[in-house]
Short mmCIF file of C-alpha atoms in Angstrom, two decimals:
data_model
loop_
_atom_site.label_atom_id
_atom_site.label_comp_id
_atom_site.label_asym_id
_atom_site.label_seq_id
_atom_site.Cartn_x
_atom_site.Cartn_y
_atom_site.Cartn_z
CA MET A 1 -9.59 -6.01 19.03
CA LYS A 2 -11.45 -2.81 18.22
CA GLU A 3 -11.54 -1.78 14.59
CA SER A 4 -13.19 1.37 13.20
CA LEU A 5 -13.87 2.03 9.56
CA ILE A 6 -12.61 5.17 7.86
CA ASP A 7 -14.47 6.79 4.98
CA VAL A 8 -13.12 5.67 1.63
CA LYS A 9 -11.02 8.42 0.13
CA SER A 10 -12.12 9.91 -3.16
CA LEU A 11 -9.69 10.57 -5.99
CA THR A 12 -10.20 13.05 -8.80
CA VAL A 13 -8.35 13.87 -12.00
CA GLU A 14 -7.33 17.15 -10.35
CA ASN A 15 -5.56 15.19 -7.60
CA LEU A 16 -3.39 13.50 -10.24
CA VAL A 17 -2.63 16.85 -11.85
CA GLN A 18 -1.41 18.22 -8.52
CA ILE A 19 0.49 15.16 -7.30
CA PHE A 20 2.32 14.47 -10.58
CA SER A 21 2.54 18.10 -11.82
CA LEU A 22 0.71 17.24 -15.04
CA ASN A 23 0.03 19.72 -17.83
CA VAL A 24 -3.64 20.12 -18.70
CA LEU A 25 -3.95 20.18 -22.50
CA THR A 26 -7.74 20.20 -22.47
CA GLY A 27 -10.67 19.59 -20.14
CA GLU A 28 -9.84 22.17 -17.45
CA ASN A 29 -13.50 22.23 -16.42
CA GLN A 30 -13.64 18.42 -16.13
CA LEU A 31 -10.91 17.88 -13.55
CA HIS A 32 -13.53 17.08 -10.91
CA LYS A 33 -14.13 13.69 -12.52
CA LEU A 34 -13.80 10.82 -10.06
CA ILE A 35 -11.29 8.00 -10.46
CA THR A 36 -12.61 4.76 -9.00
CA GLN A 37 -10.19 2.15 -10.31
CA PRO A 38 -6.73 1.89 -8.69
CA ARG A 39 -4.81 0.94 -11.83
CA SER A 40 -4.24 2.60 -15.19
CA HIS A 41 -4.53 1.08 -18.66
CA ARG A 42 -2.58 1.37 -21.94
CA PRO A 43 -5.01 0.89 -24.84
CA GLY A 44 -3.61 -1.56 -27.34
CA LEU A 45 -6.14 -4.09 -28.59
CA GLU A 46 -8.75 -1.33 -28.39
CA PHE A 47 -7.03 0.54 -31.22
CA VAL A 48 -7.68 -2.43 -33.50
CA GLY A 49 -11.32 -2.78 -32.49
CA HIS A 50 -11.24 -5.31 -29.63
CA PHE A 51 -13.31 -3.92 -26.73
CA ASP A 52 -14.50 -7.06 -24.93
CA PHE A 53 -12.34 -6.37 -21.87
CA PHE A 54 -11.76 -2.62 -22.18
CA PRO A 55 -11.51 -1.17 -18.62
CA THR A 56 -13.36 2.06 -19.38
CA GLU A 57 -13.25 3.38 -15.80
CA ARG A 58 -9.45 3.37 -15.65
CA VAL A 59 -7.06 6.21 -16.40
CA GLN A 60 -5.81 5.70 -19.97
CA ILE A 61 -2.08 6.09 -20.64
CA LEU A 62 -0.72 6.93 -24.09
CA GLY A 63 3.02 6.43 -24.41
CA ARG A 64 5.42 6.53 -27.32
CA LYS A 65 4.19 3.17 -28.60
CA GLU A 66 0.54 4.26 -28.78
CA ILE A 67 1.19 7.76 -30.13
CA THR A 68 3.59 6.47 -32.80
CA TYR A 69 0.94 4.03 -33.96
CA LEU A 70 -1.68 6.79 -34.21
CA HIS A 71 0.68 9.06 -36.14
CA LYS A 72 1.14 6.37 -38.78
CA LEU A 73 -2.58 6.04 -39.49
CA SER A 74 -4.44 7.90 -42.19
CA ILE A 75 -6.73 10.71 -41.06
CA LYS A 76 -9.78 8.54 -41.72
CA GLU A 77 -8.37 5.51 -39.92
CA ARG A 78 -7.14 7.61 -36.99
CA LYS A 79 -10.57 9.16 -36.56
CA LEU A 80 -12.11 5.71 -36.40
CA ARG A 81 -9.57 4.29 -33.93
CA ILE A 82 -9.65 7.24 -31.53
CA GLY A 83 -13.37 7.71 -31.86
CA ASN A 84 -14.00 4.12 -30.80
CA ILE A 85 -12.11 4.74 -27.55
CA VAL A 86 -13.19 8.26 -26.55
CA LYS A 87 -16.87 7.37 -26.86
CA TYR A 88 -16.47 5.30 -23.68
CA ARG A 89 -15.43 8.52 -21.89
CA PRO A 90 -12.72 7.27 -19.50
CA PRO A 91 -11.79 9.58 -16.58
CA CYS A 92 -8.83 11.04 -18.49
CA PHE A 93 -6.01 10.42 -20.94
CA ILE A 94 -2.40 10.96 -19.86
CA VAL A 95 0.24 11.30 -22.54
CA THR A 96 3.83 10.75 -21.44
CA ALA A 97 6.31 13.58 -22.03
CA GLY A 98 8.04 13.99 -25.37
CA GLN A 99 5.03 13.20 -27.54
CA GLU A 100 4.18 15.76 -30.23
CA GLY A 101 1.50 16.30 -32.85
CA LEU A 102 -1.47 15.77 -30.51
CA THR A 103 -3.81 18.29 -32.15
CA TYR A 104 -6.17 15.61 -33.40
CA LEU A 105 -6.29 13.90 -30.00
CA THR A 106 -7.03 17.22 -28.30
CA GLN A 107 -10.01 17.80 -30.56
CA TYR A 108 -11.58 14.43 -29.79
CA CYS A 109 -11.13 14.95 -26.05
CA ILE A 110 -12.76 18.38 -26.25
CA GLU A 111 -15.76 16.92 -28.06
CA GLU A 112 -16.25 14.19 -25.44
CA GLU A 113 -15.28 16.42 -22.46
CA ILE A 114 -12.41 14.18 -21.43
CA PRO A 115 -9.36 15.74 -19.66
CA LEU A 116 -6.19 15.30 -21.71
CA LEU A 117 -3.06 15.54 -19.59
CA CYS A 118 0.65 15.39 -20.28
CA THR A 119 3.59 14.56 -18.00
CA ASN A 120 6.38 17.05 -17.43
CA GLU A 121 9.20 14.69 -16.64
CA LEU A 122 11.09 12.94 -19.42
CA GLN A 123 10.66 9.47 -17.97
CA SER A 124 9.65 6.21 -19.56
CA THR A 125 5.97 5.34 -19.78
CA SER A 126 6.43 2.20 -17.69
CA GLU A 127 8.21 4.19 -14.96
CA PHE A 128 5.40 6.74 -14.83
CA ILE A 129 2.73 4.02 -14.73
CA LEU A 130 4.52 2.35 -11.81
CA LYS A 131 4.43 5.59 -9.80
CA LEU A 132 0.87 6.41 -10.82
CA ASP A 133 -0.55 2.96 -10.01
CA ASN A 134 1.28 2.84 -6.69
CA TYR A 135 -0.27 6.17 -5.71
CA MET A 136 -3.78 5.22 -6.84
CA VAL A 137 -3.69 1.79 -5.16
CA LYS A 138 -2.75 3.33 -1.81
CA THR A 139 -5.18 6.23 -2.11
CA LEU A 140 -8.19 4.12 -3.11
CA ALA A 141 -7.43 1.18 -0.82
CA PRO A 142 -10.09 0.26 1.80
CA GLU A 143 -9.00 1.55 5.22
CA THR A 144 -9.61 0.83 8.85
CA ALA A 145 -8.12 2.25 12.05
CA ILE A 146 -7.13 0.33 15.16
CA HIS A 147 -5.79 1.32 18.55
CA GLY A 148 -2.20 0.19 18.94
CA VAL A 149 1.36 0.74 17.80
CA CYS A 150 2.99 -0.12 14.49
CA LEU A 151 6.73 -0.56 13.95
CA ASN A 152 9.11 -1.86 11.34
CA VAL A 153 11.28 -4.52 12.97
CA TYR A 154 14.03 -6.11 10.87
CA GLY A 155 12.28 -4.92 7.72
CA MET A 156 8.81 -6.27 8.53
CA GLY A 157 5.70 -4.59 9.89
CA ILE A 158 4.68 -5.40 13.45
CA LEU A 159 1.38 -4.45 15.06
CA ILE A 160 1.43 -4.21 18.86
CA ARG A 161 -1.98 -4.23 20.51
CA GLY A 162 -3.30 -4.51 24.05
CA LYS A 163 -5.42 -2.77 26.65
CA SER A 164 -4.72 0.85 27.51
CA GLY A 165 -1.74 1.14 29.86
CA VAL A 166 -0.40 -2.36 29.16
CA GLY A 167 2.90 -0.95 27.85
CA LYS A 168 2.59 -0.79 24.06
CA SER A 169 4.28 2.57 23.62
CA GLU A 170 6.98 1.78 26.19
CA THR A 171 7.80 -1.42 24.31
CA ALA A 172 7.90 0.56 21.07
CA HIS A 173 10.33 3.03 22.66
CA THR A 174 12.64 0.17 23.65
CA LEU A 175 12.53 -1.21 20.11
CA ILE A 176 13.33 2.22 18.66
CA GLY A 177 16.33 2.35 20.97
CA ARG A 178 17.48 -0.96 19.45
CA GLY A 179 17.45 0.51 15.96
CA HIS A 180 13.94 -0.31 14.77
CA ARG A 181 11.50 2.22 13.33
CA LEU A 182 8.22 3.68 14.54
CA VAL A 183 5.39 3.86 12.00
CA ALA A 184 2.41 4.87 14.15
CA ASP A 185 1.45 5.22 17.79
CA ASP A 186 -2.04 5.21 19.32
CA ILE A 187 -3.94 5.22 16.00
CA VAL A 188 -2.73 2.83 13.31
CA VAL A 189 -4.28 3.17 9.87
CA LEU A 190 -4.45 -0.10 7.93
CA LYS A 191 -4.86 -0.17 4.14
CA LYS A 192 -5.87 -3.26 2.20
CA LEU A 193 -3.71 -3.20 -0.92
CA SER A 194 -4.57 -6.72 -2.10
CA PRO A 195 -6.33 -9.88 -0.84
CA ARG A 196 -3.09 -10.78 0.98
CA THR A 197 -1.50 -7.42 1.77
CA ILE A 198 -2.19 -4.99 4.61
CA LEU A 199 -0.19 -1.77 4.81
CA GLY A 200 0.24 -0.02 8.15
CA THR A 201 0.66 3.74 8.38
CA HIS A 202 -0.21 6.75 10.57
CA ASP A 203 -3.14 9.18 10.45
CA VAL A 204 -0.86 12.20 9.66
CA LYS A 205 -1.78 14.01 12.91
CA THR A 206 0.28 11.56 14.99
CA LYS A 207 3.12 11.22 12.47
CA GLU A 208 6.52 10.81 14.23
CA PHE A 209 4.93 11.14 17.70
CA LEU A 210 5.17 8.59 20.51
CA SER A 211 3.24 9.07 23.75
CA LEU A 212 4.81 7.73 26.94
CA ARG A 213 3.13 7.77 30.32
CA SER A 214 5.04 9.80 32.93
CA ILE A 215 7.14 11.37 30.14
CA GLY A 216 4.67 12.85 27.67
CA LEU A 217 4.71 13.26 23.92
CA LEU A 218 7.97 12.57 22.08
CA ASN A 219 8.96 13.37 18.51
CA VAL A 220 11.13 10.36 17.70
CA VAL A 221 12.71 11.99 14.64
CA ARG A 222 13.82 15.04 16.64
CA LEU A 223 15.10 12.83 19.46
CA TYR A 224 16.68 9.91 17.60
CA GLY A 225 17.03 11.03 13.99
CA ARG A 226 15.29 10.17 10.73
CA LYS A 227 16.23 6.48 11.04
CA ALA A 228 13.80 6.17 13.98
CA PHE A 229 10.72 6.67 11.80
CA GLN A 230 9.18 5.01 8.74
CA ASP A 231 6.11 6.30 6.93
CA GLU A 232 4.51 2.92 6.19
CA THR A 233 5.19 -0.81 6.34
CA ARG A 234 3.61 -4.07 5.19
CA ILE A 235 2.09 -5.83 8.20
CA ALA A 236 3.59 -9.27 8.84
CA ILE A 237 2.71 -10.05 12.49
CA ASP A 238 -0.03 -9.00 14.90
CA ILE A 239 1.20 -9.09 18.52
CA GLU A 240 -1.10 -8.71 21.51
CA LEU A 241 0.33 -7.79 24.91
CA THR A 242 -1.69 -9.26 27.78
CA THR A 243 -1.37 -9.49 31.54
CA TRP A 244 0.41 -12.49 33.04
CA GLN A 245 -1.73 -15.56 33.69
CA LYS A 246 -0.11 -18.22 35.85
CA ASP A 247 0.25 -21.73 34.42
CA THR A 248 -0.97 -20.73 30.95
CA LEU A 249 2.40 -20.71 29.18
CA ASN A 250 4.09 -23.96 28.30
CA ASN A 251 7.45 -24.68 26.67
CA GLU A 252 5.96 -26.16 23.53
CA LEU A 253 8.23 -26.94 20.58
CA GLU A 254 6.01 -24.96 18.25
CA HIS A 255 2.82 -23.09 19.02
CA GLU A 256 -0.27 -23.61 16.90
CA SER A 257 -0.65 -20.89 14.28
CA LYS A 258 -3.24 -18.23 15.10
CA PHE A 259 -4.42 -15.31 12.99
CA THR A 260 -6.11 -11.94 13.33
CA GLU A 261 -8.29 -10.83 10.44
CA TYR A 262 -8.24 -7.29 9.11
CA MET A 263 -10.63 -6.49 6.24
CA GLY A 264 -10.62 -10.13 5.20
CA VAL A 265 -6.83 -10.54 5.33
CA GLN A 266 -5.40 -12.96 7.90
CA ILE A 267 -2.29 -11.80 9.76
CA PRO A 268 -0.26 -14.21 11.97
CA HIS A 269 -1.10 -13.53 15.62
CA ILE A 270 1.09 -13.93 18.72
CA GLU A 271 0.15 -13.29 22.33
CA ILE A 272 2.90 -12.15 24.71
CA GLN A 273 2.10 -12.17 28.40
CA LEU A 274 3.72 -9.48 30.52
CA GLN A 275 5.58 -10.01 33.74
CA PRO A 276 8.27 -7.93 35.51
CA GLY A 277 11.66 -8.87 34.12
CA ARG A 278 10.41 -10.23 30.79
CA ASP A 279 12.27 -8.76 27.82
CA VAL A 280 9.20 -8.00 25.72
CA ALA A 281 11.14 -6.08 23.08
CA GLY A 282 13.54 -9.00 22.76
CA LEU A 283 10.63 -11.44 22.38
CA ILE A 284 9.18 -9.29 19.60
CA GLU A 285 12.54 -9.29 17.83
CA ALA A 286 12.69 -13.08 18.18
CA ALA A 287 9.14 -13.42 16.82
CA ALA A 288 10.04 -11.26 13.82
CA ASN A 289 13.17 -13.27 13.00
CA ASN A 290 11.36 -16.58 13.51
CA TRP A 291 8.55 -15.48 11.16
CA LEU A 292 11.12 -14.61 8.52
CA LEU A 293 12.76 -18.04 8.84
CA LYS A 294 9.36 -19.71 8.44
CA GLN A 295 8.79 -17.75 5.22
CA GLN A 296 12.05 -19.21 4.00
CA GLY A 297 10.82 -22.72 4.81
CA TYR A 298 12.75 -23.31 8.04
CA SER A 299 11.21 -24.67 11.25
CA ALA A 300 13.32 -24.98 14.40
CA ALA A 301 10.86 -27.56 15.79
CA GLU A 302 11.19 -29.75 12.69
CA GLU A 303 14.98 -29.61 12.82
CA PHE A 304 14.93 -30.50 16.51
CA MET A 305 12.70 -33.53 15.87
CA LYS A 306 15.00 -34.69 13.06
CA ARG A 307 17.93 -34.56 15.46
CA LEU A 308 16.02 -36.65 17.99
CA GLU A 309 15.06 -39.19 15.35
CA ALA A 310 18.67 -39.42 14.22
CA GLU A 311 19.63 -40.56 17.75
CA PHE A 312 17.50 -43.68 17.50
#
């Protein structure tokens, strides 16, 4: 399995301004500041002087709760509370829409050269944070690229790998015809979102395209509609298509679990040998459904053995 690293993407305050259509209240010349942490932070304990675990490198969010608290303070107390936070110079402050009376906050941000931003949409702070963190986690996630095909089958991400010409794209085309969705063909970009989560997506250039030998390049959305494509999916199974090897497959009740590791995350691995007449797409569907049943605690092999034991 060949894996090639992709340069880690950088994220700046200006990127957030553009993506979320934020208003820049101050710090227009500081929008180049880099954001290195994938999650934001709402200062709470910091306002009362507790800084032992203050994540200074995170984007700081000020919602109605925080702004209301600051408004209630005396000028002297407010200066102390805000001053204790801005001196750490976080990448930026984002105030959720609907907050007023921010003149004092603007002044402190100007003095410390910290961008102060404000949302346009009248949405709750928690809703905005959910969207913001989701974007930052995906953008800053470690990435790698592999040669293969990625699909969403029955709601779960499937990687299909194998040597060039083995039939990966043809199998993907069959699965699309059965109602499943293409995510990426040829180059699959994998993002590590957490120690247990790998997200599969495309590299933009190949988005919606499927390459078939003897046919050429297909745009699956134009051919089969929007339902034939999905932008990203969480990877659940890694399937490798290999050439048929006589006498290597046995009718075992349950195969020993195998895994493929991507960026330190282990993904269940299945090898499917190819032979004329084998319904590879059907086997992949069966593997997907069987994996889902295992996640729910069901094992066909265990049930079968219980039935045998009940006979004696």
